[in-house]
Tab-separated table of C-alpha atoms and ligand atoms in Angstrom:
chain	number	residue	atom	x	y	z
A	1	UNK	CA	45.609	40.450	23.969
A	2	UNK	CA	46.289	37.302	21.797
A	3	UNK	CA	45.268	37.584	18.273
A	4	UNK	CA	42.556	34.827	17.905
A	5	UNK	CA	40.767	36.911	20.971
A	6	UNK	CA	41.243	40.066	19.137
A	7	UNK	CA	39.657	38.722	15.711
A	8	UNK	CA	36.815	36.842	17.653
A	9	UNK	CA	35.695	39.999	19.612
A	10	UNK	CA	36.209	41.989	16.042
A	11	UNK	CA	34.044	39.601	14.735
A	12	UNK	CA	35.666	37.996	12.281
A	13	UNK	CA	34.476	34.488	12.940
A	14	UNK	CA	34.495	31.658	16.117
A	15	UNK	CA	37.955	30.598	17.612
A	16	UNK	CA	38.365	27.994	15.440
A	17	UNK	CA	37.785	29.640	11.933
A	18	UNK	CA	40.136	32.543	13.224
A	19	UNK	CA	42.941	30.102	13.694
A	20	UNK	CA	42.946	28.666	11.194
A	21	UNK	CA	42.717	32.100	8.828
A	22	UNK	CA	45.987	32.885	10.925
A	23	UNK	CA	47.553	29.925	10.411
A	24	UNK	CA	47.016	30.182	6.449
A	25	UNK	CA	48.822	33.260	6.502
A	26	UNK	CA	45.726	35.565	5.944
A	27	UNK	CA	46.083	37.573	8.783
A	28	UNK	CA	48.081	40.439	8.614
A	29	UNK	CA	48.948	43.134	11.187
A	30	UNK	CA	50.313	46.002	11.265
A	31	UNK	CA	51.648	45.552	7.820
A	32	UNK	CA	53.480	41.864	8.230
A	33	UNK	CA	51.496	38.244	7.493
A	34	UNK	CA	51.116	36.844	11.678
A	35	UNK	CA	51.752	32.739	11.580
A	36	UNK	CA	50.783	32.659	15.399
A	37	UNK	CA	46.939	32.683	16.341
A	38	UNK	CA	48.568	33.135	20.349
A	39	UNK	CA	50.938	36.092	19.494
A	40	UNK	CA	50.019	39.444	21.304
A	41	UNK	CA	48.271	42.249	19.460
A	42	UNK	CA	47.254	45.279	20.432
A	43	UNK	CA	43.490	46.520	20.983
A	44	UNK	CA	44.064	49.313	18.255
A	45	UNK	CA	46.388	47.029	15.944
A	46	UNK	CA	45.243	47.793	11.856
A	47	UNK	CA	44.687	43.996	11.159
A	48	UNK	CA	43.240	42.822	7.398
A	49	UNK	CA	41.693	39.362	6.885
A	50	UNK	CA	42.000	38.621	3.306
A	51	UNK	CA	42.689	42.117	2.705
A	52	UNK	CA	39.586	43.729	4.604
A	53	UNK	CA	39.994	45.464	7.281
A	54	UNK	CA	38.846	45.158	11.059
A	55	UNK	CA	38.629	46.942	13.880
A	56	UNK	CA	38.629	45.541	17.626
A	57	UNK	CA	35.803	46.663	19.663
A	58	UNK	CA	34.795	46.262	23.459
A	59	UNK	CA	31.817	44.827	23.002
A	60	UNK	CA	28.613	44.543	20.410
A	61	UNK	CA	24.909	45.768	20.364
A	62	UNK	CA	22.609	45.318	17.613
A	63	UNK	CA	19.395	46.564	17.219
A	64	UNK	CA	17.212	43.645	15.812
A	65	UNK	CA	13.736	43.944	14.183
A	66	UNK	CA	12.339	40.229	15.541
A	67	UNK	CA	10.040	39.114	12.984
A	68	UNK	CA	7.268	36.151	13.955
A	69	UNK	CA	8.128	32.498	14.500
A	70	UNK	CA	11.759	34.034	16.092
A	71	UNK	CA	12.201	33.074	20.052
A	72	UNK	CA	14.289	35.494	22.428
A	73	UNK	CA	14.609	32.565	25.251
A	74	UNK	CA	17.258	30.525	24.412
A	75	UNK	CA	14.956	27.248	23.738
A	76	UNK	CA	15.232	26.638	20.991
A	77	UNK	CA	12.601	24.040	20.133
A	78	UNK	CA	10.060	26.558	20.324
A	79	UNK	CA	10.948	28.647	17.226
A	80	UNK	CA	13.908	29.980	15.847
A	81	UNK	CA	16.364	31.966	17.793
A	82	UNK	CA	16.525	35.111	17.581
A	83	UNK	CA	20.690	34.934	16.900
A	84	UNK	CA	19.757	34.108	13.814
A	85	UNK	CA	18.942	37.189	12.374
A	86	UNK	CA	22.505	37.792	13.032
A	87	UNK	CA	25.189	38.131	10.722
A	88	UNK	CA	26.816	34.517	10.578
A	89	UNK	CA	29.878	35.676	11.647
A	90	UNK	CA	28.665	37.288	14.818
A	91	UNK	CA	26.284	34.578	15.893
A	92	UNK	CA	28.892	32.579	18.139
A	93	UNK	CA	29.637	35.624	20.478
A	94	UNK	CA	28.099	35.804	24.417
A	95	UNK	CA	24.918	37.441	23.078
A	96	UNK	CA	22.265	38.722	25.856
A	97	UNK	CA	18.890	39.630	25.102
A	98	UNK	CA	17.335	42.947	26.014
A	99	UNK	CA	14.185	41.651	27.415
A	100	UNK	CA	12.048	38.989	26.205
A	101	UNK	CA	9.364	39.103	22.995
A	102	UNK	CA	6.876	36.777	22.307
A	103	UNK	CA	7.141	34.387	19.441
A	104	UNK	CA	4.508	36.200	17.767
A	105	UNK	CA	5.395	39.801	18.949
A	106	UNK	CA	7.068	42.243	16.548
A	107	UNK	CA	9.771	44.878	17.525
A	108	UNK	CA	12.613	45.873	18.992
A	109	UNK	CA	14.902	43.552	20.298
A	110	UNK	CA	18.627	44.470	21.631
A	111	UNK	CA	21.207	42.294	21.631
A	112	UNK	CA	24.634	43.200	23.247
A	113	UNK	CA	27.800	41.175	24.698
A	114	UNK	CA	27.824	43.684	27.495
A	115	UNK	CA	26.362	41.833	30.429
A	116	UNK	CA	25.910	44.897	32.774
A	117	UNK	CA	24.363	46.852	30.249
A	118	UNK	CA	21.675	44.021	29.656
A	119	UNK	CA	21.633	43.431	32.793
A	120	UNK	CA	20.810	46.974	34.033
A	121	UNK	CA	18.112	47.838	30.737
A	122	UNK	CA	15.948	45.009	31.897
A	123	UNK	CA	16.577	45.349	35.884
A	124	UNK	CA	13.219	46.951	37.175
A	125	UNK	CA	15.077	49.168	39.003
A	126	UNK	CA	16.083	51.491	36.197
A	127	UNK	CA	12.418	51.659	35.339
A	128	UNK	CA	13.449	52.209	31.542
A	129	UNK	CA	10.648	52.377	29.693
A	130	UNK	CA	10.018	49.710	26.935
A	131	UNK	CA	7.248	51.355	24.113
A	132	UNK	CA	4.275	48.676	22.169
A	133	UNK	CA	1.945	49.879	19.892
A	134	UNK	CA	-0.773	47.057	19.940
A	135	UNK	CA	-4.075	46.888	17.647
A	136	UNK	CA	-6.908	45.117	20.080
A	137	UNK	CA	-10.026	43.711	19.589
A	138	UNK	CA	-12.310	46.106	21.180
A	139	UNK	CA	-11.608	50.373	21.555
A	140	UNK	CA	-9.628	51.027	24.426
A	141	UNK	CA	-11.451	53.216	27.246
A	142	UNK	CA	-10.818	55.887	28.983
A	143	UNK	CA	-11.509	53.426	32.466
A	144	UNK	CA	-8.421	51.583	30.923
A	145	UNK	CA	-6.050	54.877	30.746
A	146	UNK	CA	-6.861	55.064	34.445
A	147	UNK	CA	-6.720	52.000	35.293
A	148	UNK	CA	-3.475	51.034	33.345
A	149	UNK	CA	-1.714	54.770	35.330
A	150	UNK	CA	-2.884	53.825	38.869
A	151	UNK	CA	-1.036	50.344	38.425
A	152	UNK	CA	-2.667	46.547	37.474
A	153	UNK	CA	-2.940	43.570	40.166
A	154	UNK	CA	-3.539	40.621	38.373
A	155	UNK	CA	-6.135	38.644	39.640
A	156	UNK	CA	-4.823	35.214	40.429
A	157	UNK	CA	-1.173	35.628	40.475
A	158	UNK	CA	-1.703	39.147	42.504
A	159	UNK	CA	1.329	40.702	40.624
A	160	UNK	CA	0.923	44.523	41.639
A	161	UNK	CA	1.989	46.679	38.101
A	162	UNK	CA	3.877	49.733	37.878
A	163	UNK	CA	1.872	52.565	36.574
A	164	UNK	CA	1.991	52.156	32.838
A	165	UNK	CA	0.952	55.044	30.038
A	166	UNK	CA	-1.608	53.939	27.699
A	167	UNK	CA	-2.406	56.697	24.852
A	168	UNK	CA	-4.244	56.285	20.751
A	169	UNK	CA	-4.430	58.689	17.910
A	170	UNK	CA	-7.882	59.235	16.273
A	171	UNK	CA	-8.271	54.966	16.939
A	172	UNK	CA	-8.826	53.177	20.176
A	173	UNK	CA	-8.146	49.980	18.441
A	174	UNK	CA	-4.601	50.984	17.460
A	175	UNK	CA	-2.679	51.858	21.248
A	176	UNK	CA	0.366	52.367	21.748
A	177	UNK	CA	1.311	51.676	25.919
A	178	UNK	CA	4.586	52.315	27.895
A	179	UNK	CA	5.905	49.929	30.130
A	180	UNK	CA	8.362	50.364	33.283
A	181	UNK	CA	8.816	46.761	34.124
A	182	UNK	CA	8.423	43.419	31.779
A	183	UNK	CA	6.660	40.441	32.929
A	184	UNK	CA	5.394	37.443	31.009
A	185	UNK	CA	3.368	38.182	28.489
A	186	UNK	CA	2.321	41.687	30.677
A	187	UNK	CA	0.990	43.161	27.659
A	188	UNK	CA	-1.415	40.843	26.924
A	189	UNK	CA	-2.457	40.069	30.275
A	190	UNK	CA	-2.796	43.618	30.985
A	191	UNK	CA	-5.461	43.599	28.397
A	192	UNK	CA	-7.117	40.446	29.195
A	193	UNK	CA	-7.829	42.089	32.528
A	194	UNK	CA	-9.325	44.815	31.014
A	195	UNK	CA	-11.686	42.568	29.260
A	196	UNK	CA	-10.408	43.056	25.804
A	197	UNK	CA	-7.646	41.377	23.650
A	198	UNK	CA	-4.556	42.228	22.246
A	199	UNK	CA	-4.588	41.064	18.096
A	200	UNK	CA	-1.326	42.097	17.246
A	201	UNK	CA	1.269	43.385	19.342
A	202	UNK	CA	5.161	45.271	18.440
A	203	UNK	CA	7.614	46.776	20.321
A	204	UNK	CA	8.512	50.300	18.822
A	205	UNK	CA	10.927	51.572	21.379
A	206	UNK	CA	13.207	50.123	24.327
A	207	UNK	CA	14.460	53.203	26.553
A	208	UNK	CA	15.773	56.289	24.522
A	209	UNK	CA	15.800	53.747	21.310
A	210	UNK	CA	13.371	53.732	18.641
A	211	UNK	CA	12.868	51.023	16.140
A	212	UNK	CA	14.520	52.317	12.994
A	213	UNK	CA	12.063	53.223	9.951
A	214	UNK	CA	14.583	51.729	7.825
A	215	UNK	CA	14.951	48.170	9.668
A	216	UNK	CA	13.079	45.963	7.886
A	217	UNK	CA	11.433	43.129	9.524
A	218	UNK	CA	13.576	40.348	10.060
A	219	UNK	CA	16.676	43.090	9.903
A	220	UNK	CA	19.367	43.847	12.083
A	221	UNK	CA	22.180	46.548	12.410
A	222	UNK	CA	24.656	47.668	14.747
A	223	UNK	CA	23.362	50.210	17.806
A	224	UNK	CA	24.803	53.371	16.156
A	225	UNK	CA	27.338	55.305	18.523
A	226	UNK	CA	24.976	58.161	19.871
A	227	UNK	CA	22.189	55.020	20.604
A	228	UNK	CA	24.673	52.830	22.523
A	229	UNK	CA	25.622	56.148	24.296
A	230	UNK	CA	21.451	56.688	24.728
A	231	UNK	CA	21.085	53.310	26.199
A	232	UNK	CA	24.376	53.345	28.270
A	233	UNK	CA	23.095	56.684	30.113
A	234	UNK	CA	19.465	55.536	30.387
A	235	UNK	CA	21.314	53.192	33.097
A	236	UNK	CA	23.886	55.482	34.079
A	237	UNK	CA	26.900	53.229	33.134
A	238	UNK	CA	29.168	55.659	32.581
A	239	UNK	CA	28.184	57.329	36.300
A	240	UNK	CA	30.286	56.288	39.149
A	241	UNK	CA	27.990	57.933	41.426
A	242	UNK	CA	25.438	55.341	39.906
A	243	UNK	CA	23.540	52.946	42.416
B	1	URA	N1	3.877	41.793	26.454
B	1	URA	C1	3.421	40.665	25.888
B	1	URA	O1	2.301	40.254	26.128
B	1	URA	N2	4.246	40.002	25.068
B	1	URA	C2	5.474	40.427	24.759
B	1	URA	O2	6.177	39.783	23.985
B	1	URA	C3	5.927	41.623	25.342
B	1	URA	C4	5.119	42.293	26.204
């Protein structure tokens, strides 16, 4: 691939900046300065920006902690993007969101360039579970357990839910509830139908993926190896046999 591709994908900055790095002469691979951001280069070529090294890779996902105020549409005149709690360097790429969040939701976001796999986590035909712990304003019933695993209509709109797992610890204010599916603002509604409100709401888990202790809020990190290979297999990516 040309080198300016290779050193976007890596990372390293937008088309532009890349060029013009090459062009100063602070590109080097495999050992010799490149003038050319066109020439070819291959995906595992050992290339050094200003002496640091980079590696190519075949797409990104980052696990983001979405603090409040951030929006996951892309409107931006709502609230502040969620890209931004990106790494500058990163923020240019073909990011997809991993289902939406309310502005003032907490949680887990995903972010990845890989269109299929975005595409599959939030298709409702994988079914992959998305996990929100949510305090509420009133104790959560037993009539709502039931009610919440037998599957919501919504009055008015008449949107029939998928069965959805609604447990608590030792408080019925503080629930945590499992979703298959993810429709605007479900969580809330789903409360709101019970008669009761949601106060503050975060999403703890997408899939096989827990939000990481150590992610602070407003954080982000790459999707270690062994949770990119959790999510990919969630959707059976790697599985020809896969619908
Ligand atoms: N349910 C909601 O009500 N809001 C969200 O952001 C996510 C799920």
């Amino acid at each position: 691939m040309r080198l300016d591709r290779w050193l976007v994908e890596a990372g390293v900055g937008p088309r532009r900046t890349v060029a013009d790095l090459v062009r100063d002469g602070r590109v080097v691979v495999d050992g010799s300065a490149v003038f050319d951001p066109g020439c070819p280069v291959s995906a595992t070529a050992a290339v050094t920006v200003d002496g640091r090294p980079w590696v190519w890779v075949d797409g990104h996902t980052w696990l983001v902690h979405k603090a409040e105020g951030y929006v996951t549409s892309t409107d931006s005149h709502d609230g502040i993007p969620i890209i931004q709690l990106l790494p500058a360097r990163l923020r240019h790429l073909a990011w997809k969101t991993v289902g939406r969040l309310d502005k003032d939701v907490t949680g887990l976001v995903v972010l990845t360039t890989d269109g299929e796999l975005a595409h599959r986590l939030t298709h409702p035909r994988w079914e992959v579970g998305k996990t929100y712990i949510a305090t509420l304003a009133r104790p959560a019933t037993v009539a709502d357990v039931a009610a919440f695993a037998y599957g919501l209509t919504f009055r008015g709109s008449g949107e029939e839910l998928r069965p959805a797992e609604l447990s608590w610890g030792d408080d019925p204010t503080t629930v945590t509830l499992v979703l298959h599916e993810g429709r605007y603002h479900q969580v809330k509604r789903m409360f709101r139908a019970r008669e009761n409100d949601v106060l503050t709401l975060r999403r703890v888990a997408h899939g096989p993926v827990r939000l990481p202790d150590d992610l602070p809020v407003g954080g982000a990190r790459p999707a270690t190896a062994a949770e990119l290979a959790a999510l990919r297999a969630v959707v059976r990516l790697d599985d020809p046999a896969a619908p």
